Coordinates of C-alpha atoms in Angstrom, one line a residue:
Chain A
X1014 CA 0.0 0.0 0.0
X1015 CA 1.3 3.7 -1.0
X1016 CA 2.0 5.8 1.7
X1017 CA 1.2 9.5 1.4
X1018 CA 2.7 11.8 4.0
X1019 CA 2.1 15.3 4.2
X1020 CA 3.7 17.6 5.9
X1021 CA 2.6 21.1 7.1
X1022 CA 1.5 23.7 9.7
X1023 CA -1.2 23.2 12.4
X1024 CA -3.8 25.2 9.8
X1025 CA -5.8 25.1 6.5
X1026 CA -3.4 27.7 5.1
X1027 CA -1.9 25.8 2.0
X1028 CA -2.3 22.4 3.2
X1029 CA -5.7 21.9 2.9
X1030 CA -6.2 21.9 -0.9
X1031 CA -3.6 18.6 -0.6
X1032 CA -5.5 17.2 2.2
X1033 CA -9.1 17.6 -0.4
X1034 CA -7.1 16.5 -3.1
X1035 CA -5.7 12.9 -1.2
X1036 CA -8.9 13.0 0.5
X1037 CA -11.4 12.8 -3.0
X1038 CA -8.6 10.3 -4.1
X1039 CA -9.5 8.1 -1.3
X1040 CA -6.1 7.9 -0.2
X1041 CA -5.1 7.4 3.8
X1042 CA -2.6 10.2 4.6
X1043 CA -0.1 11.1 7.8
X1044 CA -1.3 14.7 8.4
X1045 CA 2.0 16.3 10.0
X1046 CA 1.0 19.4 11.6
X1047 CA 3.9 21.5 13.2
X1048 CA 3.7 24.1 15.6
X1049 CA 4.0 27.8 14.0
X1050 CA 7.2 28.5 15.9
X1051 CA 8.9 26.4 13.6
X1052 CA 8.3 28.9 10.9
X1053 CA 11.5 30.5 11.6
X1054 CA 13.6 27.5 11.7
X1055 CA 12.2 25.6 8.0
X1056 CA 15.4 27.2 5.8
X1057 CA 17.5 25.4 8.4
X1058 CA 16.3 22.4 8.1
X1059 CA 17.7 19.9 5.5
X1060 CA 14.4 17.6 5.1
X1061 CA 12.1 20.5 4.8
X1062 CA 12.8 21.2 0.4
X1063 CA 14.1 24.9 -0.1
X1064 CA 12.6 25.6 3.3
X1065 CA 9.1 25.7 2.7
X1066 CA 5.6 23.9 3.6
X1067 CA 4.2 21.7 2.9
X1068 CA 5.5 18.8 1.0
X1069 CA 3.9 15.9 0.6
X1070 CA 5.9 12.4 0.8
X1071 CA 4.4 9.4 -1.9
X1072 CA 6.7 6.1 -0.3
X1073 CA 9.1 8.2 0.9
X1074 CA 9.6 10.6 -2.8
X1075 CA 9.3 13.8 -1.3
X1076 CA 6.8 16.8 -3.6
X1077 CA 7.1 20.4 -2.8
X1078 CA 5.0 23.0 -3.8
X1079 CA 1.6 23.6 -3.2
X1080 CA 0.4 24.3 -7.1
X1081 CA 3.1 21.8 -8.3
X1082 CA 1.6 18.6 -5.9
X1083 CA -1.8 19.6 -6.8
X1084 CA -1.3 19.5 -10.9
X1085 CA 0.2 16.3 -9.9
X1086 CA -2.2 14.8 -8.1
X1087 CA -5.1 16.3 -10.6
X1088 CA -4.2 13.9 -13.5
X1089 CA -5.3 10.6 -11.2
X1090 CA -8.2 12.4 -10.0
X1091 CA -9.4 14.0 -13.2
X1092 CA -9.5 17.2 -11.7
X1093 CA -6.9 19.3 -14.9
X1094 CA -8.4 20.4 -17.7
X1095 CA -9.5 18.3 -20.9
X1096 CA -7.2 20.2 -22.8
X1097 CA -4.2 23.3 -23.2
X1098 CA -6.5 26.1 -23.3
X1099 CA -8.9 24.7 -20.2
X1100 CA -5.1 24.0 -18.2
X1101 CA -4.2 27.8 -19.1
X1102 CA -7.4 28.8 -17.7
X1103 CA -6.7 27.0 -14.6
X1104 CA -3.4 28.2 -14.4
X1105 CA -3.9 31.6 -15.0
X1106 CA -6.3 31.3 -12.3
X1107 CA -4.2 29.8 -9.9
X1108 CA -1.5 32.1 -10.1
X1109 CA -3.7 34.5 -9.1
X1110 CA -4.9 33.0 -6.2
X1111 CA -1.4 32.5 -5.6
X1112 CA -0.9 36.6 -5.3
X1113 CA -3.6 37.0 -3.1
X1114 CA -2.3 34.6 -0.7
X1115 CA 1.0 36.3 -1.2
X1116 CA -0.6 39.3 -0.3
X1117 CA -1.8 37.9 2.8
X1118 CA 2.0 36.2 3.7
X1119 CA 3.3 39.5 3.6
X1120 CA 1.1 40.8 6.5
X1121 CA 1.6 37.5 8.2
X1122 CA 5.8 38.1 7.3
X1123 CA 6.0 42.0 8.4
X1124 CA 8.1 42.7 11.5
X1125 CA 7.7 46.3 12.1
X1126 CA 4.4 46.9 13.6
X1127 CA 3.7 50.0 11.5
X1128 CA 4.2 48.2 8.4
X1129 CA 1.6 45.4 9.8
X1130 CA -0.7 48.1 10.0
X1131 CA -0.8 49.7 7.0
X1132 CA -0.6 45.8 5.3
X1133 CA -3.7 45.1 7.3
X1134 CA -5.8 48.4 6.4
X1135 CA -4.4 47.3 2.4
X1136 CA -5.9 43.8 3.1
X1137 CA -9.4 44.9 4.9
X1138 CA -9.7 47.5 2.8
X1139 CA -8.5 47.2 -0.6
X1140 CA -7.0 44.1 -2.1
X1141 CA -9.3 41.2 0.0
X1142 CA -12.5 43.2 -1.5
X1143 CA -10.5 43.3 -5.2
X1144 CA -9.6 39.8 -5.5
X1145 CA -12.9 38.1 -3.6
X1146 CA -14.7 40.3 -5.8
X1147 CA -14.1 39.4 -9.3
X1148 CA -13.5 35.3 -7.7
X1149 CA -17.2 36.3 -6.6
X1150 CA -17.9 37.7 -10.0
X1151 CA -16.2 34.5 -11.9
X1152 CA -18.2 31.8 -9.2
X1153 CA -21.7 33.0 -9.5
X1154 CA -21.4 32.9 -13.3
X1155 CA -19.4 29.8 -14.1
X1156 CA -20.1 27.8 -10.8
X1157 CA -16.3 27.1 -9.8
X1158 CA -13.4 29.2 -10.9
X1159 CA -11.8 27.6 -14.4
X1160 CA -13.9 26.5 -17.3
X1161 CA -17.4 26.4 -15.7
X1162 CA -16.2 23.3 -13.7
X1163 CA -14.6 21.2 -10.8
X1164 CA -10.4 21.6 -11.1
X1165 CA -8.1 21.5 -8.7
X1166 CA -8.2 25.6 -7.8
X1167 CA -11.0 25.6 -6.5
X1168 CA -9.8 23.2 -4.0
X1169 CA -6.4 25.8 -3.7
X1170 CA -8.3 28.6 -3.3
X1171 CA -11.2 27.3 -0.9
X1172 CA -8.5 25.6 1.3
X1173 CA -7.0 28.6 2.0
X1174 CA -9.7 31.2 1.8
X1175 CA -11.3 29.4 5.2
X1176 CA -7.7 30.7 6.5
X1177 CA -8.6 34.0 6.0
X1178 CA -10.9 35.3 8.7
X1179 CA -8.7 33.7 11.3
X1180 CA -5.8 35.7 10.0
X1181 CA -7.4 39.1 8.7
X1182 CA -10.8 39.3 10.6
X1183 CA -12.2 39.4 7.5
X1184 CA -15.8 37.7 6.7
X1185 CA -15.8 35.7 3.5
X1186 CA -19.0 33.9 3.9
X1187 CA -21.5 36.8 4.4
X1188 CA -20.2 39.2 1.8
X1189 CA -19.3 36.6 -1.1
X1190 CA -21.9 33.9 -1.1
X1191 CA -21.2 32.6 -4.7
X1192 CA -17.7 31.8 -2.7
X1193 CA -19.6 30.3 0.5
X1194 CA -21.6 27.6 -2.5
X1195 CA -18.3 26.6 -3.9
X1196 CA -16.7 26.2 -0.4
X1197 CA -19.7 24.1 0.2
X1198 CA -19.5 22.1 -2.9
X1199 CA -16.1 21.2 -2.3
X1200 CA -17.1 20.1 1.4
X1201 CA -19.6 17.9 -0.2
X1202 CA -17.2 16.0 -3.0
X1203 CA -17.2 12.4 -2.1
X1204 CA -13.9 11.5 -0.1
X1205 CA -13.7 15.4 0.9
X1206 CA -16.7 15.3 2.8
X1207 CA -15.4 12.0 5.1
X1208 CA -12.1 14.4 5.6
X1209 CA -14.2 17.8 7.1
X1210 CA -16.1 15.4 9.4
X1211 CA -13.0 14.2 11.1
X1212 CA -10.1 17.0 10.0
X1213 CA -8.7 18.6 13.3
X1214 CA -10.2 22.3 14.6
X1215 CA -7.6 24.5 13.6
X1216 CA -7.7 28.6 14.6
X1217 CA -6.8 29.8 10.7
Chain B
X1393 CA 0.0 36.7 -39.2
X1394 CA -0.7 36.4 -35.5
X1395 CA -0.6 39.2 -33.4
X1396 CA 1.3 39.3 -30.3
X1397 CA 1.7 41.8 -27.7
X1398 CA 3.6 41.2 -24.2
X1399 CA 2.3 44.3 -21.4
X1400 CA 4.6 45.3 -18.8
X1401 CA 7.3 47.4 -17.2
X1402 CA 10.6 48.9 -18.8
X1403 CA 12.5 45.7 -17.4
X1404 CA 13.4 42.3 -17.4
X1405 CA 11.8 41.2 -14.7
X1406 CA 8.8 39.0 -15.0
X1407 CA 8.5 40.3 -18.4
X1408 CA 11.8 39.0 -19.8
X1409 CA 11.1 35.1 -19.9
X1410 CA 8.2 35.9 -22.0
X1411 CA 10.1 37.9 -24.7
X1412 CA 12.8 35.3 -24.2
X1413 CA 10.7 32.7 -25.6
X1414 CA 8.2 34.3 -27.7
X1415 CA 11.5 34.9 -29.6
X1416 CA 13.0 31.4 -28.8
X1417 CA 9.6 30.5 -31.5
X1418 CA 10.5 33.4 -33.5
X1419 CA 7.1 35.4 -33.0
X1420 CA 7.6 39.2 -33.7
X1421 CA 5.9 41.0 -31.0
X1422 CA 5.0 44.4 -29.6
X1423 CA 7.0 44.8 -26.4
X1424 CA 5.0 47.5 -24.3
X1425 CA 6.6 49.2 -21.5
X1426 CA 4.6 51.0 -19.0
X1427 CA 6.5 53.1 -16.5
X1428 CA 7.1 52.2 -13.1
X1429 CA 4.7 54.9 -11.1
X1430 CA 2.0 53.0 -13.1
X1431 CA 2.4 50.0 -10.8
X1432 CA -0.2 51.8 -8.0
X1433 CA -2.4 52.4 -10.1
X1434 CA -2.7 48.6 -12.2
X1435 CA -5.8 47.6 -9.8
X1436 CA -7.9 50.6 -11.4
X1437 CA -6.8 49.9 -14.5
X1438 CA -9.7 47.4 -16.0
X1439 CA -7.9 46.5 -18.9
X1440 CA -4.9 45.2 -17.0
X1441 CA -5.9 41.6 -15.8
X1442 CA -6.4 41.7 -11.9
X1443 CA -4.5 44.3 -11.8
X1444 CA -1.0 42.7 -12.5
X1445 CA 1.6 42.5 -15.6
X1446 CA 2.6 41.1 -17.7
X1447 CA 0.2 40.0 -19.9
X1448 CA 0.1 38.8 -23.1
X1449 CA -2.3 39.2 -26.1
X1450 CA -2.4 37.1 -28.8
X1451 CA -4.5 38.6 -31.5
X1452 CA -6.4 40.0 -29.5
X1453 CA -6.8 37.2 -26.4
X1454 CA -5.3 38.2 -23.1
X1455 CA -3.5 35.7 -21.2
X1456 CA -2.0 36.7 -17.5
X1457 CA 0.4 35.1 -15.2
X1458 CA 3.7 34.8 -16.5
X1459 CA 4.5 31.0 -15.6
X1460 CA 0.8 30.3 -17.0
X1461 CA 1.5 31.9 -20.1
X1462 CA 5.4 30.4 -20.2
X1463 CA 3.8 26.8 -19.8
X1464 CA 1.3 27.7 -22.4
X1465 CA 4.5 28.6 -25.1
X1466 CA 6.1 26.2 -24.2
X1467 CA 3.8 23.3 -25.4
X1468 CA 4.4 25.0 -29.0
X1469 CA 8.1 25.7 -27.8
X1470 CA 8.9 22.0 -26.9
X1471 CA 9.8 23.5 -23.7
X1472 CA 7.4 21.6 -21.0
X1473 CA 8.9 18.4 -19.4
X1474 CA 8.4 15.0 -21.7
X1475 CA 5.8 13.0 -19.0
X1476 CA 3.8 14.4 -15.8
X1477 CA 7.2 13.1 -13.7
X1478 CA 9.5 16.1 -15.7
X1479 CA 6.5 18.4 -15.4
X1480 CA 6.3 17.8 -12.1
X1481 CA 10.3 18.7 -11.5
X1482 CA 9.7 21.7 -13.7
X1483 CA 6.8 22.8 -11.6
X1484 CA 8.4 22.5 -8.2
X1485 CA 11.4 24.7 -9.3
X1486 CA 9.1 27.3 -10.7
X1487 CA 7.2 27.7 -7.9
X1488 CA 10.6 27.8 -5.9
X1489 CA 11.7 30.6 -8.4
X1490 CA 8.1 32.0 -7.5
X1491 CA 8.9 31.7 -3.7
X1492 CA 12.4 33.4 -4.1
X1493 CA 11.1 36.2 -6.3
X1494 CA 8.0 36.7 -4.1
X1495 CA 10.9 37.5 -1.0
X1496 CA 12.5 40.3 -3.9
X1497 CA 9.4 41.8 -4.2
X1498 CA 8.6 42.0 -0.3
X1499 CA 11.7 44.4 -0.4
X1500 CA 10.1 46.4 -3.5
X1501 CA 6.5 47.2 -1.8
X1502 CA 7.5 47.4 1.8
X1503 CA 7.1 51.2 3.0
X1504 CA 8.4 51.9 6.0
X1505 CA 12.1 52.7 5.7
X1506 CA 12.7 50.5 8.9
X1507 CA 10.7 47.7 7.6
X1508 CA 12.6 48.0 3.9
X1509 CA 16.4 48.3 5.7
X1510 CA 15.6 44.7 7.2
X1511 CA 14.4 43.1 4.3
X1512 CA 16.9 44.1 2.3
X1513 CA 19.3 42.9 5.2
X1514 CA 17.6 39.3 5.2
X1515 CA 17.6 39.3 1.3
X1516 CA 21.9 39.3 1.1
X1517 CA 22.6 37.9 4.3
X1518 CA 19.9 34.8 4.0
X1519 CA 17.5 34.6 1.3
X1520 CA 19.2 35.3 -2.2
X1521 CA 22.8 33.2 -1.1
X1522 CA 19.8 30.7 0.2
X1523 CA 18.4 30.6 -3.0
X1524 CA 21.3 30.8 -5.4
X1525 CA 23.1 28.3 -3.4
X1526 CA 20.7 25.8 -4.1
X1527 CA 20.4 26.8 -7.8
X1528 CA 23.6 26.5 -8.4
X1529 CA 24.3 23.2 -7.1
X1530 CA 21.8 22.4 -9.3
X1531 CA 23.0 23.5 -12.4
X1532 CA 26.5 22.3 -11.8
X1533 CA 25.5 19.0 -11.4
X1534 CA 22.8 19.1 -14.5
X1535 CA 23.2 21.8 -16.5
X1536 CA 19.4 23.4 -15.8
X1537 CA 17.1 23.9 -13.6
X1538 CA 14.7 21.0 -13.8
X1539 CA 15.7 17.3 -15.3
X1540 CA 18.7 18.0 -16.7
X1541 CA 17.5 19.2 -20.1
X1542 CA 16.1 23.0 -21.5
X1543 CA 13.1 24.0 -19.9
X1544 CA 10.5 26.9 -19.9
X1545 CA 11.6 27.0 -15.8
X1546 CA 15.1 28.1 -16.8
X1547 CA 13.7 31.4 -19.1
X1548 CA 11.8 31.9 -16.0
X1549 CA 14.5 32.0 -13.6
X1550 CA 17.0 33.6 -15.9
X1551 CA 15.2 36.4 -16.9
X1552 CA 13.6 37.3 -13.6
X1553 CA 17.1 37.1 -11.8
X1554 CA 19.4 39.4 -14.5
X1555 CA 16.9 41.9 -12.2
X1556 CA 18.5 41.0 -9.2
X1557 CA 21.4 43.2 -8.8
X1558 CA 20.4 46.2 -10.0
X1559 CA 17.7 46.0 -7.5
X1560 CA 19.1 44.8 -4.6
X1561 CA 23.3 45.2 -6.0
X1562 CA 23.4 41.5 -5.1
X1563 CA 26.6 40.4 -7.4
X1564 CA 25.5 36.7 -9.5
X1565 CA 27.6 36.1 -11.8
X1566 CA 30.4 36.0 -9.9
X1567 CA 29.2 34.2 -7.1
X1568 CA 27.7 31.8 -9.3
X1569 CA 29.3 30.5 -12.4
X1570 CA 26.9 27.5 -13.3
X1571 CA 24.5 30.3 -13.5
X1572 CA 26.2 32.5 -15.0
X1573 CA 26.9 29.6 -17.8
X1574 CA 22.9 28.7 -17.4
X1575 CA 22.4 32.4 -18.3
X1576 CA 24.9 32.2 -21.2
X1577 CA 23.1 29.2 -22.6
X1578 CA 19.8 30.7 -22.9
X1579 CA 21.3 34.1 -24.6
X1580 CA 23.1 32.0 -26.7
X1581 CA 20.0 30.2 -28.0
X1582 CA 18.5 30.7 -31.9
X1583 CA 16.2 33.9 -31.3
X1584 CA 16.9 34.9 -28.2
X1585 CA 20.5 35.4 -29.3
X1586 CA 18.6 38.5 -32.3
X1587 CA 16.6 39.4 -29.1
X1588 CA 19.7 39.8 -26.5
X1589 CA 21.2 42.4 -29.0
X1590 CA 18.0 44.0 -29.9
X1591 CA 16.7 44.7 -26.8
X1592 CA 16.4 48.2 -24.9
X1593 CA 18.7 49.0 -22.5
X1594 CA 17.1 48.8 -18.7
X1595 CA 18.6 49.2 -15.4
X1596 CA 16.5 46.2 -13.9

């Protein structure tokens, strides 16, 4: 039997899209949560690739990158698009989730606390309402976020979306309910649904 | 005749992979260059895709995200991996290139002077030899960047980090010679090589 073993924080963050993923394959997965004080330590540590998380083990052949393990993954669960232009949709997509969670890092990453302020009135006030707006936009005419149907970023962007309000204070649900139907679609995939019933309460 | 034109800033940058291999297929194409005090005001600009450059039209058709539309080339370039394995190696080193390039930028939008004076601290101290260490071990042992063979992932990297030292003064070349020979190979290439002498002079 193969076995998967992912590696990440104690949060949704950018694990959970690989935890859905493994989940609506039906495969059993070691969820490795560290603590968040680790953060700081990861570029010192020779397991952990190029310092980041998470990475995902397949029989000991370690994966790195979120996007990267998720294409991956998408081929055996049918979940890329049927052809270039559908997997440029996706991608183009995804890379913009991808700037809007960067967005977010940087208020997580800032030191000084007047530069986490003015991040934080950015977030609240400008770029969370741009991006969740035309997502928004994109959802409730299409129903998911590439090619009017289930790929795999709308599992990247709903597993880390549910990060948000923990981090930012920031509702989601209320404001954006074309967002709150895909989250709830995705809860309700067969495999994913077993893995919110049981997946550990985490803060963000 | 197709028409192609590439949208961003007077620099390499992002931007430069793009132009690197829409020339590597030998595409003629209209190389915009917006200032840099435009960058503040991309999100009100509704033409500009989510408020980000570059992007790429291609008679007309807008495409956004540069590795999205590098991965998109490259299927007509012969420039994606040969099996989901290689493409999987090329897409965990470009979203390691992502990673690094994402820390550059943190430098680049931070505002408080305080805030800027550490990041550009952790950038030479940690991050870029970090970074380029790894890289280059790379390279010296295989030549590229991802499974030992030309890949869209190396235009990526190449371009974006001819950027570096005018923007942090971060020496490369020096410091690292596979690169510096990874860098030579991809100037060297048939169109790029027209391109390299043809193209504008720009600090970054």
């Amino acid at each position: 039997m193969t076995l998967y073993k992912l590696t990440y924080l104690d949060a949704k963050g950018l694990g959970e899209s690989i935890r859905f993923i493994l989940s609506y394959l039906e495969k059993e997965f070691e969820d490795i949560r560290l603590p968040f004080e680790i953060l700081s330590q990861l570029r010192k540590m020779p397991e952990v690739p190029y310092g980041r998380v998470p990475y995902l083990e397949i029989d000991g052949a370690v994966m790195y990158q979120t996007t990267a393990i998720l294409r991956f993954l998408a081929i055996e669960a049918g979940l890329n698009g049927s052809n270039n232009k559908e997997n440029l949709n996706i991608d183009m997509i995804a890379g913009t989730v991808g700037d809007f969670i960067t967005e977010i890092q940087r208020y997580i990453k800032a030191k000084e606390p007047a530069e986490k302020d003015y991040i934080k009135e950015c977030l609240v006030k400008e770029i969370i309402p741009f991006y969740m707006d035309k997502f928004e936009t994109l959802i409730a005419k299409e129903g998911y976020l590439a090619n009017g149907k289930l790929s795999w970023v709308d599992m990247y962007a709903v597993g880390y979306f549910e990060s948000i309000p923990g981090l930012v204070g920031f509702e989601l649900f209320e404001k954006y309910p074309s967002f709150k139907a895909l989250t709830k679609k995705i809860h309700s995939l067969p495999g994913v649904k077993d893995w919110i019933q049981k997946r550990p309460v985490a803060n963000i």
